[in-house]
């Protein structure tokens, strides 16, 4: 998901999306560990990890914006 789309979501929606991303990351890790990750999807763990970082950054920014 692009950063523009993530910025439009509320904090609750971002938290729900973050939970989904963590589930997806776990599933990809298990696929990689068991050798079931298709060669075409070797970039997916990296993509998910970066998206988790983006969501965490936006949640922090929204939290900081409410505090000030």
PDB file of N, CA and C in Angstrom:
ATOM      1  N   UNK A   1       0.851  -1.167   0.000  1.00  0.00           N
ATOM      2  CA  UNK A   1       0.000   0.000   0.000  1.00  0.00           C
ATOM      3  C   UNK A   1       0.901   1.237   0.000  1.00  0.00           C
ATOM      4  N   UNK A   2       0.516   2.241  -0.733  1.00  0.00           N
ATOM      5  CA  UNK A   2       1.330   3.437  -0.833  1.00  0.00           C
ATOM      6  C   UNK A   2       1.179   4.314   0.397  1.00  0.00           C
ATOM      7  N   UNK A   3       2.159   5.165   0.621  1.00  0.00           N
ATOM      8  CA  UNK A   3       2.171   6.035   1.787  1.00  0.00           C
ATOM      9  C   UNK A   3       0.981   6.999   1.768  1.00  0.00           C
ATOM     10  N   UNK A   4       0.589   7.463   0.589  1.00  0.00           N
ATOM     11  CA  UNK A   4      -0.556   8.377   0.489  1.00  0.00           C
ATOM     12  C   UNK A   4      -1.829   7.709   0.995  1.00  0.00           C
ATOM     13  N   UNK A   5      -2.000   6.442   0.640  1.00  0.00           N
ATOM     14  CA  UNK A   5      -3.186   5.711   1.084  1.00  0.00           C
ATOM     15  C   UNK A   5      -3.137   5.461   2.590  1.00  0.00           C
ATOM     16  N   UNK A   6      -1.952   5.199   3.108  1.00  0.00           N
ATOM     17  CA  UNK A   6      -1.818   4.951   4.545  1.00  0.00           C
ATOM     18  C   UNK A   6      -2.094   6.221   5.354  1.00  0.00           C
ATOM     19  N   UNK A   7      -1.666   7.368   4.824  1.00  0.00           N
ATOM     20  CA  UNK A   7      -1.874   8.633   5.545  1.00  0.00           C
ATOM     21  C   UNK A   7      -3.354   8.973   5.704  1.00  0.00           C
ATOM     22  N   UNK A   8      -4.176   8.486   4.789  1.00  0.00           N
ATOM     23  CA  UNK A   8      -5.601   8.798   4.827  1.00  0.00           C
ATOM     24  C   UNK A   8      -6.355   7.964   5.857  1.00  0.00           C
ATOM     25  N   UNK A   9      -5.726   6.905   6.370  1.00  0.00           N
ATOM     26  CA  UNK A   9      -6.394   6.032   7.329  1.00  0.00           C
ATOM     27  C   UNK A   9      -6.323   6.610   8.735  1.00  0.00           C
ATOM     28  N   UNK A  10      -7.313   6.247   9.548  1.00  0.00           N
ATOM     29  CA  UNK A  10      -7.312   6.682  10.945  1.00  0.00           C
ATOM     30  C   UNK A  10      -6.359   5.791  11.741  1.00  0.00           C
ATOM     31  N   UNK A  11      -6.115   6.164  12.990  1.00  0.00           N
ATOM     32  CA  UNK A  11      -5.205   5.400  13.837  1.00  0.00           C
ATOM     33  C   UNK A  11      -5.729   3.983  14.065  1.00  0.00           C
ATOM     34  N   UNK A  12      -7.036   3.837  14.248  1.00  0.00           N
ATOM     35  CA  UNK A  12      -7.609   2.498  14.456  1.00  0.00           C
ATOM     36  C   UNK A  12      -7.448   1.627  13.216  1.00  0.00           C
ATOM     37  N   UNK A  13      -7.650   2.223  12.047  1.00  0.00           N
ATOM     38  CA  UNK A  13      -7.480   1.474  10.800  1.00  0.00           C
ATOM     39  C   UNK A  13      -6.019   1.071  10.606  1.00  0.00           C
ATOM     40  N   UNK A  14      -5.103   1.967  10.986  1.00  0.00           N
ATOM     41  CA  UNK A  14      -3.679   1.644  10.869  1.00  0.00           C
ATOM     42  C   UNK A  14      -3.296   0.501  11.806  1.00  0.00           C
ATOM     43  N   UNK A  15      -3.859   0.500  13.002  1.00  0.00           N
ATOM     44  CA  UNK A  15      -3.563  -0.580  13.950  1.00  0.00           C
ATOM     45  C   UNK A  15      -4.078  -1.917  13.432  1.00  0.00           C
ATOM     46  N   UNK A  16      -5.253  -1.914  12.818  1.00  0.00           N
ATOM     47  CA  UNK A  16      -5.807  -3.142  12.242  1.00  0.00           C
ATOM     48  C   UNK A  16      -4.935  -3.613  11.073  1.00  0.00           C
ATOM     49  N   UNK A  17      -4.502  -2.677  10.248  1.00  0.00           N
ATOM     50  CA  UNK A  17      -3.631  -3.010   9.114  1.00  0.00           C
ATOM     51  C   UNK A  17      -2.297  -3.558   9.622  1.00  0.00           C
ATOM     52  N   UNK A  18      -1.797  -2.987  10.704  1.00  0.00           N
ATOM     53  CA  UNK A  18      -0.542  -3.446  11.296  1.00  0.00           C
ATOM     54  C   UNK A  18      -0.664  -4.890  11.784  1.00  0.00           C
ATOM     55  N   UNK A  19      -1.776  -5.221  12.384  1.00  0.00           N
ATOM     56  CA  UNK A  19      -1.997  -6.594  12.851  1.00  0.00           C
ATOM     57  C   UNK A  19      -2.015  -7.567  11.667  1.00  0.00           C
ATOM     58  N   UNK A  20      -2.657  -7.165  10.572  1.00  0.00           N
ATOM     59  CA  UNK A  20      -2.686  -8.003   9.368  1.00  0.00           C
ATOM     60  C   UNK A  20      -1.283  -8.195   8.805  1.00  0.00           C
ATOM     61  N   UNK A  21      -0.492  -7.122   8.819  1.00  0.00           N
ATOM     62  CA  UNK A  21       0.873  -7.207   8.300  1.00  0.00           C
ATOM     63  C   UNK A  21       1.727  -8.147   9.137  1.00  0.00           C
ATOM     64  N   UNK A  22       1.550  -8.110  10.460  1.00  0.00           N
ATOM     65  CA  UNK A  22       2.305  -9.010  11.329  1.00  0.00           C
ATOM     66  C   UNK A  22       1.935 -10.466  11.054  1.00  0.00           C
ATOM     67  N   UNK A  23       0.657 -10.724  10.808  1.00  0.00           N
ATOM     68  CA  UNK A  23       0.225 -12.082  10.467  1.00  0.00           C
ATOM     69  C   UNK A  23       0.844 -12.528   9.134  1.00  0.00           C
ATOM     70  N   UNK A  24       0.841 -11.617   8.161  1.00  0.00           N
ATOM     71  CA  UNK A  24       1.409 -11.932   6.857  1.00  0.00           C
ATOM     72  C   UNK A  24       2.912 -12.190   6.975  1.00  0.00           C
ATOM     73  N   UNK A  25       3.592 -11.377   7.784  1.00  0.00           N
ATOM     74  CA  UNK A  25       5.034 -11.557   7.974  1.00  0.00           C
ATOM     75  C   UNK A  25       5.329 -12.917   8.602  1.00  0.00           C
ATOM     76  N   UNK A  26       4.534 -13.298   9.586  1.00  0.00           N
ATOM     77  CA  UNK A  26       4.725 -14.594  10.224  1.00  0.00           C
ATOM     78  C   UNK A  26       4.534 -15.727   9.214  1.00  0.00           C
ATOM     79  N   UNK A  27       3.487 -15.631   8.416  1.00  0.00           N
ATOM     80  CA  UNK A  27       3.212 -16.668   7.416  1.00  0.00           C
ATOM     81  C   UNK A  27       4.356 -16.765   6.409  1.00  0.00           C
ATOM     82  N   UNK A  28       4.889 -15.634   5.988  1.00  0.00           N
ATOM     83  CA  UNK A  28       5.997 -15.645   5.033  1.00  0.00           C
ATOM     84  C   UNK A  28       7.260 -16.235   5.663  1.00  0.00           C
ATOM     85  N   UNK A  29       7.493 -15.934   6.933  1.00  0.00           N
ATOM     86  CA  UNK A  29       8.651 -16.511   7.624  1.00  0.00           C
ATOM     87  C   UNK A  29       8.540 -18.021   7.718  1.00  0.00           C
ATOM     88  N   UNK A  30       7.334 -18.504   7.999  1.00  0.00           N
ATOM     89  CA  UNK A  30       7.135 -19.951   8.099  1.00  0.00           C
ATOM     90  C   UNK A  30       7.304 -20.621   6.731  1.00  0.00           C
ATOM     91  N   UNK A  31       6.799 -19.968   5.687  1.00  0.00           N
ATOM     92  CA  UNK A  31       6.963 -20.521   4.339  1.00  0.00           C
ATOM     93  C   UNK A  31       8.442 -20.600   3.961  1.00  0.00           C
ATOM     94  N   UNK A  32       9.185 -19.558   4.317  1.00  0.00           N
ATOM     95  CA  UNK A  32      10.605 -19.546   3.996  1.00  0.00           C
ATOM     96  C   UNK A  32      11.340 -20.632   4.780  1.00  0.00           C
ATOM     97  N   UNK A  33      11.011 -20.799   6.043  1.00  0.00           N
ATOM     98  CA  UNK A  33      11.684 -21.775   6.884  1.00  0.00           C
ATOM     99  C   UNK A  33      11.418 -23.206   6.432  1.00  0.00           C
ATOM    100  N   UNK A  34      10.228 -23.454   5.917  1.00  0.00           N
ATOM    101  CA  UNK A  34       9.879 -24.804   5.487  1.00  0.00           C
ATOM    102  C   UNK A  34      10.174 -25.041   4.003  1.00  0.00           C
ATOM    103  N   UNK A  35      10.678 -24.008   3.321  1.00  0.00           N
ATOM    104  CA  UNK A  35      11.026 -24.142   1.916  1.00  0.00           C
ATOM    105  C   UNK A  35       9.838 -24.059   0.981  1.00  0.00           C
ATOM    106  N   UNK A  36       8.727 -23.536   1.437  1.00  0.00           N
ATOM    107  CA  UNK A  36       7.520 -23.446   0.622  1.00  0.00           C
ATOM    108  C   UNK A  36       7.328 -22.079  -0.032  1.00  0.00           C
ATOM    109  N   UNK A  37       8.240 -21.139   0.217  1.00  0.00           N
ATOM    110  CA  UNK A  37       8.119 -19.801  -0.368  1.00  0.00           C
ATOM    111  C   UNK A  37       8.517 -19.872  -1.840  1.00  0.00           C
ATOM    112  N   UNK A  38       7.581 -19.539  -2.744  1.00  0.00           N
ATOM    113  CA  UNK A  38       7.896 -19.609  -4.180  1.00  0.00           C
ATOM    114  C   UNK A  38       8.998 -18.617  -4.545  1.00  0.00           C
ATOM    115  N   UNK A  39       9.824 -18.961  -5.520  1.00  0.00           N
ATOM    116  CA  UNK A  39      10.908 -18.059  -5.931  1.00  0.00           C
ATOM    117  C   UNK A  39      10.403 -16.687  -6.375  1.00  0.00           C
ATOM    118  N   UNK A  40       9.192 -16.611  -6.866  1.00  0.00           N
ATOM    119  CA  UNK A  40       8.649 -15.332  -7.326  1.00  0.00           C
ATOM    120  C   UNK A  40       8.277 -14.423  -6.163  1.00  0.00           C
ATOM    121  N   UNK A  41       8.185 -14.962  -4.958  1.00  0.00           N
ATOM    122  CA  UNK A  41       7.755 -14.167  -3.806  1.00  0.00           C
ATOM    123  C   UNK A  41       8.888 -13.923  -2.806  1.00  0.00           C
ATOM    124  N   UNK A  42      10.131 -14.034  -3.244  1.00  0.00           N
ATOM    125  CA  UNK A  42      11.240 -13.866  -2.304  1.00  0.00           C
ATOM    126  C   UNK A  42      11.364 -12.432  -1.799  1.00  0.00           C
ATOM    127  N   UNK A  43      10.774 -11.483  -2.491  1.00  0.00           N
ATOM    128  CA  UNK A  43      10.843 -10.088  -2.066  1.00  0.00           C
ATOM    129  C   UNK A  43       9.723  -9.724  -1.084  1.00  0.00           C
ATOM    130  N   UNK A  44       8.727 -10.566  -0.927  1.00  0.00           N
ATOM    131  CA  UNK A  44       7.588 -10.252  -0.070  1.00  0.00           C
ATOM    132  C   UNK A  44       7.948 -10.014   1.395  1.00  0.00           C
ATOM    133  N   UNK A  45       8.829 -10.802   2.014  1.00  0.00           N
ATOM    134  CA  UNK A  45       9.165 -10.499   3.417  1.00  0.00           C
ATOM    135  C   UNK A  45       9.745  -9.098   3.592  1.00  0.00           C
ATOM    136  N   UNK A  46      10.554  -8.681   2.654  1.00  0.00           N
ATOM    137  CA  UNK A  46      11.142  -7.342   2.716  1.00  0.00           C
ATOM    138  C   UNK A  46      10.076  -6.264   2.559  1.00  0.00           C
ATOM    139  N   UNK A  47       9.154  -6.491   1.611  1.00  0.00           N
ATOM    140  CA  UNK A  47       8.073  -5.526   1.375  1.00  0.00           C
ATOM    141  C   UNK A  47       7.202  -5.377   2.619  1.00  0.00           C
ATOM    142  N   UNK A  48       6.861  -6.497   3.242  1.00  0.00           N
ATOM    143  CA  UNK A  48       6.007  -6.466   4.431  1.00  0.00           C
ATOM    144  C   UNK A  48       6.734  -5.777   5.585  1.00  0.00           C
ATOM    145  N   UNK A  49       8.012  -6.089   5.752  1.00  0.00           N
ATOM    146  CA  UNK A  49       8.789  -5.469   6.831  1.00  0.00           C
ATOM    147  C   UNK A  49       8.844  -3.952   6.670  1.00  0.00           C
ATOM    148  N   UNK A  50       9.007  -3.502   5.452  1.00  0.00           N
ATOM    149  CA  UNK A  50       9.062  -2.055   5.201  1.00  0.00           C
ATOM    150  C   UNK A  50       7.695  -1.398   5.410  1.00  0.00           C
ATOM    151  N   UNK A  51       6.645  -2.096   5.031  1.00  0.00           N
ATOM    152  CA  UNK A  51       5.309  -1.536   5.234  1.00  0.00           C
ATOM    153  C   UNK A  51       4.984  -1.450   6.727  1.00  0.00           C
ATOM    154  N   UNK A  52       5.431  -2.419   7.505  1.00  0.00           N
ATOM    155  CA  UNK A  52       5.249  -2.365   8.958  1.00  0.00           C
ATOM    156  C   UNK A  52       5.944  -1.133   9.508  1.00  0.00           C
ATOM    157  N   UNK A  53       7.146  -0.854   9.024  1.00  0.00           N
ATOM    158  CA  UNK A  53       7.881   0.331   9.473  1.00  0.00           C
ATOM    159  C   UNK A  53       7.133   1.617   9.100  1.00  0.00           C
ATOM    160  N   UNK A  54       6.547   1.652   7.910  1.00  0.00           N
ATOM    161  CA  UNK A  54       5.789   2.844   7.490  1.00  0.00           C
ATOM    162  C   UNK A  54       4.567   3.063   8.383  1.00  0.00           C
ATOM    163  N   UNK A  55       3.859   1.988   8.687  1.00  0.00           N
ATOM    164  CA  UNK A  55       2.666   2.103   9.529  1.00  0.00           C
ATOM    165  C   UNK A  55       3.054   2.556  10.929  1.00  0.00           C
ATOM    166  N   UNK A  56       4.138   1.993  11.468  1.00  0.00           N
ATOM    167  CA  UNK A  56       4.597   2.404  12.791  1.00  0.00           C
ATOM    168  C   UNK A  56       4.998   3.875  12.809  1.00  0.00           C
ATOM    169  N   UNK A  57       5.640   4.341  11.730  1.00  0.00           N
ATOM    170  CA  UNK A  57       6.027   5.742  11.632  1.00  0.00           C
ATOM    171  C   UNK A  57       4.800   6.649  11.625  1.00  0.00           C
ATOM    172  N   UNK A  58       3.777   6.253  10.871  1.00  0.00           N
ATOM    173  CA  UNK A  58       2.561   7.062  10.801  1.00  0.00           C
ATOM    174  C   UNK A  58       1.806   7.053  12.126  1.00  0.00           C
ATOM    175  N   UNK A  59       1.778   5.912  12.799  1.00  0.00           N
ATOM    176  CA  UNK A  59       1.115   5.854  14.109  1.00  0.00           C
ATOM    177  C   UNK A  59       1.828   6.760  15.108  1.00  0.00           C
ATOM    178  N   UNK A  60       3.139   6.768  15.063  1.00  0.00           N
ATOM    179  CA  UNK A  60       3.915   7.658  15.944  1.00  0.00           C
ATOM    180  C   UNK A  60       3.650   9.125  15.637  1.00  0.00           C
ATOM    181  N   UNK A  61       3.552   9.438  14.360  1.00  0.00           N
ATOM    182  CA  UNK A  61       3.310  10.831  13.952  1.00  0.00           C
ATOM    183  C   UNK A  61       1.908  11.262  14.388  1.00  0.00           C
ATOM    184  N   UNK A  62       0.931  10.367  14.247  1.00  0.00           N
ATOM    185  CA  UNK A  62      -0.427  10.711  14.652  1.00  0.00           C
ATOM    186  C   UNK A  62      -0.501  10.881  16.177  1.00  0.00           C
ATOM    187  N   UNK A  63       0.214  10.029  16.893  1.00  0.00           N
ATOM    188  CA  UNK A  63       0.234  10.122  18.342  1.00  0.00           C
ATOM    189  C   UNK A  63       0.897  11.424  18.781  1.00  0.00           C
ATOM    190  N   UNK A  64       1.981  11.796  18.131  1.00  0.00           N
ATOM    191  CA  UNK A  64       2.678  13.027  18.453  1.00  0.00           C
ATOM    192  C   UNK A  64       1.828  14.250  18.093  1.00  0.00           C
ATOM    193  N   UNK A  65       1.083  14.153  17.013  1.00  0.00           N
ATOM    194  CA  UNK A  65       0.205  15.247  16.605  1.00  0.00           C
ATOM    195  C   UNK A  65      -0.921  15.471  17.591  1.00  0.00           C
ATOM    196  N   UNK A  66      -1.418  14.414  18.221  1.00  0.00           N
ATOM    197  CA  UNK A  66      -2.465  14.556  19.229  1.00  0.00           C
ATOM    198  C   UNK A  66      -1.924  15.100  20.528  1.00  0.00           C
ATOM    199  N   UNK A  67      -0.664  14.774  20.846  1.00  0.00           N
ATOM    200  CA  UNK A  67      -0.086  15.188  22.126  1.00  0.00           C
ATOM    201  C   UNK A  67       0.243  16.664  22.125  1.00  0.00           C
ATOM    202  N   UNK A  68       0.562  17.255  20.976  1.00  0.00           N
ATOM    203  CA  UNK A  68       0.959  18.650  20.961  1.00  0.00           C
ATOM    204  C   UNK A  68      -0.194  19.600  20.783  1.00  0.00           C
TER     205      UNK A  68
END
